[in-house]
mmCIF file of C-alpha atoms and ligand atoms in Angstrom:
data_model
loop_
_atom_site.group_PDB
_atom_site.id
_atom_site.type_symbol
_atom_site.label_atom_id
_atom_site.label_comp_id
_atom_site.label_asym_id
_atom_site.label_seq_id
_atom_site.Cartn_x
_atom_site.Cartn_y
_atom_site.Cartn_z
ATOM 1 C CA MET A 2 -1.552 -9.865 -16.229
ATOM 2 C CA SER A 3 -4.579 -10.706 -15.007
ATOM 3 C CA ASP A 4 -7.610 -10.208 -17.171
ATOM 4 C CA ASP A 5 -10.408 -9.406 -14.530
ATOM 5 C CA CYS A 6 -8.240 -6.998 -12.816
ATOM 6 C CA ILE A 7 -8.931 -3.436 -12.611
ATOM 7 C CA PHE A 8 -5.024 -2.649 -11.643
ATOM 8 C CA CYS A 9 -3.801 -4.491 -14.236
ATOM 9 C CA SER A 10 -6.297 -2.594 -16.691
ATOM 10 C CA ILE A 11 -4.962 0.439 -15.531
ATOM 11 C CA VAL A 12 -1.270 -0.838 -16.122
ATOM 12 C CA ALA A 13 -1.801 -1.941 -19.574
ATOM 13 C CA GLY A 14 -3.578 1.079 -20.579
ATOM 14 C CA ASP A 15 -6.963 -0.029 -20.891
ATOM 15 C CA ILE A 16 -8.641 1.397 -18.474
ATOM 16 C CA PRO A 17 -8.034 5.164 -17.279
ATOM 17 C CA GLY A 18 -6.037 6.519 -14.601
ATOM 18 C CA ARG A 19 -4.340 9.525 -13.246
ATOM 19 C CA ILE A 20 -0.788 8.294 -13.743
ATOM 20 C CA VAL A 21 1.677 10.145 -12.265
ATOM 21 C CA ALA A 22 4.861 8.203 -12.249
ATOM 22 C CA GLU A 23 6.134 5.036 -13.841
ATOM 23 C CA THR A 24 9.168 3.130 -14.027
ATOM 24 C CA ASP A 25 10.227 -0.326 -15.542
ATOM 25 C CA GLY A 26 8.474 -2.667 -12.673
ATOM 26 C CA ALA A 27 5.819 -0.013 -10.888
ATOM 27 C CA LEU A 28 3.252 2.329 -11.413
ATOM 28 C CA ALA A 29 1.313 4.995 -9.261
ATOM 29 C CA PHE A 30 -1.930 7.035 -9.956
ATOM 30 C CA LEU A 31 -4.068 8.683 -7.925
ATOM 31 C CA ASP A 32 -6.724 7.130 -5.872
ATOM 32 C CA ALA A 33 -9.883 7.056 -7.387
ATOM 33 C CA ASN A 34 -11.856 7.421 -4.166
ATOM 34 C CA PRO A 35 -8.966 9.602 -2.396
ATOM 35 C CA LEU A 36 -8.976 9.638 1.400
ATOM 36 C CA ALA A 37 -7.291 13.172 1.062
ATOM 37 C CA PRO A 38 -6.112 15.228 -1.665
ATOM 38 C CA GLY A 39 -3.025 13.317 -3.359
ATOM 39 C CA HIS A 40 -4.290 9.945 -2.124
ATOM 40 C CA THR A 41 -1.769 7.796 -4.645
ATOM 41 C CA LEU A 42 -1.505 4.045 -5.228
ATOM 42 C CA VAL A 43 1.832 2.231 -5.988
ATOM 43 C CA VAL A 44 1.804 -1.023 -7.961
ATOM 44 C CA PRO A 45 3.764 -3.740 -9.153
ATOM 45 C CA THR A 46 3.454 -3.541 -13.127
ATOM 46 C CA SER A 47 2.849 -7.483 -12.949
ATOM 47 C CA HIS A 48 -0.200 -8.930 -11.191
ATOM 48 C CA CYS A 49 0.720 -10.197 -7.412
ATOM 49 C CA GLN A 50 -2.209 -10.615 -4.882
ATOM 50 C CA ARG A 51 0.033 -10.404 -1.900
ATOM 51 C CA LEU A 52 3.107 -8.687 -0.329
ATOM 52 C CA ALA A 53 4.922 -12.320 -0.265
ATOM 53 C CA ASP A 54 3.871 -13.021 -4.288
ATOM 54 C CA LEU A 55 6.387 -10.436 -5.093
ATOM 55 C CA ASP A 56 9.942 -11.383 -6.001
ATOM 56 C CA ALA A 57 12.969 -9.499 -5.094
ATOM 57 C CA GLU A 58 12.882 -7.658 -8.112
ATOM 58 C CA GLU A 59 9.165 -6.450 -8.083
ATOM 59 C CA SER A 60 9.500 -5.411 -4.720
ATOM 60 C CA ARG A 61 12.183 -3.106 -5.093
ATOM 61 C CA ALA A 62 10.684 -1.758 -7.909
ATOM 62 C CA VAL A 63 7.454 -0.819 -5.613
ATOM 63 C CA PHE A 64 9.571 0.190 -2.641
ATOM 64 C CA ASP A 65 11.749 2.340 -4.806
ATOM 65 C CA LEU A 66 8.940 4.262 -6.420
ATOM 66 C CA LEU A 67 7.065 4.874 -2.916
ATOM 67 C CA SER A 68 10.059 6.117 -1.440
ATOM 68 C CA ASP A 69 10.868 8.445 -4.615
ATOM 69 C CA LEU A 70 7.754 9.482 -4.748
ATOM 70 C CA ALA A 71 6.510 9.978 -1.076
ATOM 71 C CA PRO A 72 8.131 13.440 -0.889
ATOM 72 C CA ASP A 73 6.836 14.844 -3.948
ATOM 73 C CA VAL A 74 2.898 13.527 -3.087
ATOM 74 C CA GLU A 75 3.718 15.647 0.306
ATOM 75 C CA ALA A 76 4.793 18.576 -1.474
ATOM 76 C CA ALA A 77 2.167 18.414 -4.130
ATOM 77 C CA VAL A 78 -0.249 19.358 -1.819
ATOM 78 C CA ASP A 79 1.221 21.107 0.882
ATOM 79 C CA ALA A 80 0.773 18.167 3.808
ATOM 80 C CA ASP A 81 2.359 18.150 6.567
ATOM 81 C CA ALA A 82 2.837 14.439 6.526
ATOM 82 C CA LEU A 83 2.252 10.929 5.157
ATOM 83 C CA THR A 84 0.573 7.617 6.302
ATOM 84 C CA VAL A 85 1.889 5.017 3.814
ATOM 85 C CA GLY A 86 0.447 1.488 4.211
ATOM 86 C CA ILE A 87 -0.439 -1.969 2.502
ATOM 87 C CA ASN A 88 -3.739 -3.476 3.366
ATOM 88 C CA ASP A 89 -2.057 -7.060 2.679
ATOM 89 C CA GLY A 90 -4.857 -9.516 2.712
ATOM 90 C CA GLU A 91 -8.788 -9.480 2.583
ATOM 91 C CA ALA A 92 -8.925 -9.536 6.388
ATOM 92 C CA ALA A 93 -6.950 -6.563 6.898
ATOM 93 C CA GLY A 94 -8.997 -4.756 4.352
ATOM 94 C CA GLN A 95 -7.476 -5.498 0.519
ATOM 95 C CA GLU A 96 -10.337 -5.017 -1.607
ATOM 96 C CA VAL A 97 -8.155 -5.037 -4.708
ATOM 97 C CA PRO A 98 -6.344 -8.035 -5.365
ATOM 98 C CA HIS A 99 -3.398 -6.487 -6.865
ATOM 99 C CA VAL A 100 -0.749 -5.555 -4.238
ATOM 100 C CA HIS A 101 -0.779 -1.756 -3.911
ATOM 101 C CA ALA A 102 0.816 1.073 -1.175
ATOM 102 C CA HIS A 103 -1.199 3.731 -0.136
ATOM 103 C CA ILE A 104 0.366 6.894 0.103
ATOM 104 C CA ILE A 105 -2.135 9.377 2.228
ATOM 105 C CA PRO A 106 -0.738 12.708 2.692
ATOM 106 C CA ARG A 107 -1.937 14.005 6.473
ATOM 107 C CA PHE A 108 -2.856 17.461 7.505
ATOM 108 C CA GLU A 109 -2.300 18.718 11.075
ATOM 109 C CA GLY A 110 -5.911 18.122 12.782
ATOM 110 C CA ASP A 111 -7.588 16.078 9.599
ATOM 111 C CA GLY A 112 -8.979 14.219 12.426
ATOM 112 C CA GLY A 113 -7.518 11.086 11.212
ATOM 113 C CA GLY A 114 -5.230 8.544 13.660
ATOM 114 C CA PRO A 115 -1.812 7.057 13.471
ATOM 115 C CA ILE A 116 -1.365 3.651 11.589
ATOM 116 C CA HIS A 117 -2.151 2.316 15.286
ATOM 117 C CA ALA A 118 -5.835 2.718 15.006
ATOM 118 C CA VAL A 119 -6.153 0.165 12.409
ATOM 119 C CA ALA A 120 -6.285 -3.041 14.896
ATOM 120 C CA GLY A 121 -8.699 -4.232 17.422
ATOM 121 C CA GLU A 122 -8.441 -4.439 20.765
ATOM 122 C CA ARG A 123 -4.752 -4.672 21.618
ATOM 123 C CA PRO A 124 -3.852 -8.166 22.842
ATOM 124 C CA HIS A 125 -2.324 -8.865 26.663
ATOM 125 C CA LEU A 126 1.105 -10.944 25.742
ATOM 126 C CA ASP A 127 3.320 -11.866 28.545
ATOM 127 C CA ASP A 128 7.088 -12.294 27.912
ATOM 128 C CA GLU A 129 6.793 -15.958 26.829
ATOM 129 C CA GLU A 130 4.319 -15.278 24.243
ATOM 130 C CA LEU A 131 6.243 -12.728 23.074
ATOM 131 C CA ASP A 132 9.416 -14.775 22.840
ATOM 132 C CA ASP A 133 7.339 -17.829 21.450
ATOM 133 C CA ILE A 134 5.827 -15.284 18.602
ATOM 134 C CA ALA A 135 9.268 -14.047 17.928
ATOM 135 C CA ALA A 136 10.717 -17.542 17.304
ATOM 136 C CA ARG A 137 8.306 -18.659 15.088
ATOM 137 C CA ILE A 138 8.618 -15.541 12.978
ATOM 138 C CA GLU A 139 12.309 -16.089 13.116
ATOM 139 C CA GLY A 140 11.740 -19.378 12.058
HETATM 140 P P1 LIG B 2 -7.596 -1.654 -0.650
HETATM 141 O O1 LIG B 2 -8.676 -1.680 0.319
HETATM 142 O O2 LIG B 2 -6.207 -1.496 -0.123
HETATM 143 O O3 LIG B 2 -7.765 -2.888 -1.660
HETATM 144 O O4 LIG B 2 -7.572 -0.371 -1.838
HETATM 145 C C1 LIG B 2 -8.101 -0.156 -2.977
HETATM 146 C C2 LIG B 2 -8.290 1.431 -3.515
HETATM 147 O O5 LIG B 2 -8.167 1.228 -4.763
HETATM 148 C C3 LIG B 2 -9.490 2.370 -3.030
HETATM 149 O O6 LIG B 2 -8.552 3.074 -2.199
HETATM 150 C C4 LIG B 2 -9.969 2.449 -3.968
HETATM 151 O O7 LIG B 2 -10.368 3.754 -3.814
HETATM 152 C C5 LIG B 2 -9.006 2.300 -5.005
HETATM 153 N N1 LIG B 2 -9.333 2.037 -6.302
HETATM 154 C C6 LIG B 2 -10.405 1.134 -6.744
HETATM 155 N N2 LIG B 2 -10.615 1.179 -8.195
HETATM 156 C C7 LIG B 2 -9.570 2.196 -8.710
HETATM 157 C C8 LIG B 2 -9.352 2.676 -9.692
HETATM 158 N N3 LIG B 2 -9.950 2.479 -10.990
HETATM 159 N N4 LIG B 2 -8.540 3.971 -10.208
HETATM 160 C C9 LIG B 2 -7.797 4.005 -8.872
HETATM 161 N N5 LIG B 2 -8.180 3.791 -7.533
HETATM 162 C C10 LIG B 2 -8.961 2.656 -7.342
HETATM 163 ZN ZN1 LIG B 3 -3.752 -7.183 -11.564
#
């Protein structure tokens, strides 16, 4: 628990949240400024800032709840689809420094875009550069 973390305060019950599901290691609640009806956040109950900070158990708790809940969110608001994503780090738009996955209901013709729309201009990478990046990720 981090004292000045708003999501830790929701987990602790110190500030209100519209909680929709809870497991041993994860909590889901409605986003206070929804991008769509049903916009839900899934967080680990322990304070972790970045995805890479989650241990295997925390990670499993978040992704298990996320995949369990996704169809319920979609059905609850009669959505056509979902966009699911994590802003992992400030440069990616993370504002609350406690890992959270967004479940955003999507509707035909809602005017939104695919996840491919989140990045800036596409890079031009040749085969050698792609091979090099793949090798570096592989480690
Ligand atoms: P991100 O930009 O990925 O860090 O998203 C943070 C999200 O948390 C935003 O969508 C906010 O609307 C949401 N949020 C901030 N404070 C609260 C709160 N007290 N309860 C529920 N959602 C919140
Ligand atoms: Zn926290």
